[in-house]
Amino acid sequence: MIIGAAILVGVFFTGSAAINDNGVLGGSAALIVIGLIVYIVLNKRIVD
């Protein structure tokens, strides 16, 4: 999740052509979603 967010922030601040690359945006968005899911699952296991 943090890695995906870092990629998005990095691309945004550099203003590079990668911001128009759907592969980069999709990949970083997928990392954020996967990170959120893993985070939620781990927290549920800790609570249980």
Coordinates of C-alpha atoms in Angstrom, one line a residue:
M1 CA 0.0 0.0 0.0
I2 CA 2.7 2.4 1.0
I3 CA 4.8 1.5 -2.1
G4 CA 1.8 2.1 -4.4
A5 CA 1.1 5.5 -2.8
A6 CA 4.8 6.4 -3.1
I7 CA 4.8 5.6 -6.8
L8 CA 1.7 7.8 -7.3
V9 CA 3.2 10.7 -5.3
G10 CA 6.5 10.4 -7.1
V11 CA 4.9 10.4 -10.5
F12 CA 2.7 13.4 -9.5
F13 CA 5.6 15.5 -8.3
T14 CA 7.9 14.7 -11.2
G15 CA 5.2 15.5 -13.6
S16 CA 6.6 12.9 -15.9
A17 CA 4.9 11.3 -18.9
A18 CA 4.3 8.2 -16.7
I19 CA 1.3 9.9 -15.2
N20 CA -0.4 9.2 -18.5
D21 CA 0.7 5.6 -18.5
N22 CA -2.2 3.4 -17.5
G23 CA 0.1 0.6 -16.6
V24 CA 1.9 2.7 -14.0
L25 CA -1.3 4.1 -12.6
G26 CA -3.1 0.8 -12.6
G27 CA -0.2 -1.0 -11.0
S28 CA 0.2 1.5 -8.2
A29 CA -3.5 1.5 -7.6
A30 CA -3.5 -2.3 -7.5
L31 CA -0.6 -2.2 -4.9
I32 CA -2.7 0.2 -2.8
V33 CA -5.8 -2.0 -2.9
I34 CA -3.8 -5.2 -2.2
G35 CA -2.0 -3.5 0.7
L36 CA -5.3 -2.4 2.2
I37 CA -6.7 -5.9 2.0
V38 CA -3.6 -7.4 3.6
Y39 CA -3.7 -4.8 6.3
I40 CA -7.3 -5.5 7.1
V41 CA -6.8 -9.2 7.2
L42 CA -3.8 -8.9 9.4
N43 CA -5.6 -6.6 11.8
K44 CA -8.6 -9.0 12.0
R45 CA -6.3 -11.9 12.9
I46 CA -4.6 -9.9 15.6
V47 CA -7.9 -8.9 17.1
D48 CA -9.3 -12.5 17.0

